[in-house]
Amino acid sequence: MPSAPNPDDTGAPEVADTSECSDTPEAAGNSPEASEKRPSKGADLRGIAVGGVLLAGCAGVVVYGVLHTAEKPERHHAPTAAVTYEVEGKGRADITYQARSESGDAVVADDVALPWKRTVSVPLGTSPLVTITLGEKGGRASCQLAVRGRHVQTATAFGKFGRATCQSELPSPEPSVPQ
């Protein structure tokens, strides 16, 4: 059934009622009642920031726990002896010597001014040694080796690219008995 014609109908499109649109705070939804109904954007951002900080803190605790729960192997400390290496002479030389290292790696000191002296710890069961190599100018230099303050060996290098080595044997460590 057709509807009755509206006497106010002029055929023009309807215009929305804009009586509520205004620049006043009450009309824009900034009234005290309106602010209670919806949260402000500042509160939303603070909540997100607090949540991010809490999440990062939890992740840090988890990572710390994972990294520090594995049993760490006991460090094996090999007993050592004090060894003194000494090189006497004039000029310069290349010096190779053994210092504290369970792998027995050598330490190299190139173009060292003489005289030179070092006291280092060397693991028992290894062979402490010092080697000197003279340069192109040659000369004369001697190495000396002392274990626990007691002289063990002396050797002398002569001439151009002369070499000398002082070496000793350290006793093996006593095996530990489990208790």
Coordinates of C-alpha atoms in Angstrom, one line a residue, residues 1 6 23 26 28 31 44 47 53 61 64 69 74 77 82 85 96 98 112 116 125 135 144 152-153 165:
M1 CA 0.0 0.0 0.0
N6 CA 4.2 14.1 3.4
D23 CA 32.7 24.2 18.8
E26 CA 30.0 19.9 25.6
A28 CA 32.2 18.0 20.9
S31 CA 32.0 17.0 28.7
D44 CA 45.9 3.6 25.9
G47 CA 49.0 0.7 28.9
V53 CA 58.1 -3.3 29.6
V61 CA 64.1 -13.6 33.1
Y64 CA 68.7 -15.6 32.0
T69 CA 70.8 -23.4 34.3
E74 CA 84.7 -27.7 36.5
H77 CA 93.8 -26.3 37.1
A82 CA 107.8 -21.3 38.4
Y85 CA 113.9 -17.6 31.4
T96 CA 110.3 -18.0 21.9
Q98 CA 106.6 -21.5 27.0
V112 CA 113.6 -7.9 21.8
W116 CA 115.7 -9.9 28.8
G125 CA 104.5 -32.6 32.9
G135 CA 119.4 -11.3 13.7
Q144 CA 119.5 -19.6 30.9
V152 CA 119.0 -26.0 35.0
Q153 CA 120.7 -25.1 31.7
T165 CA 117.8 -23.4 23.1

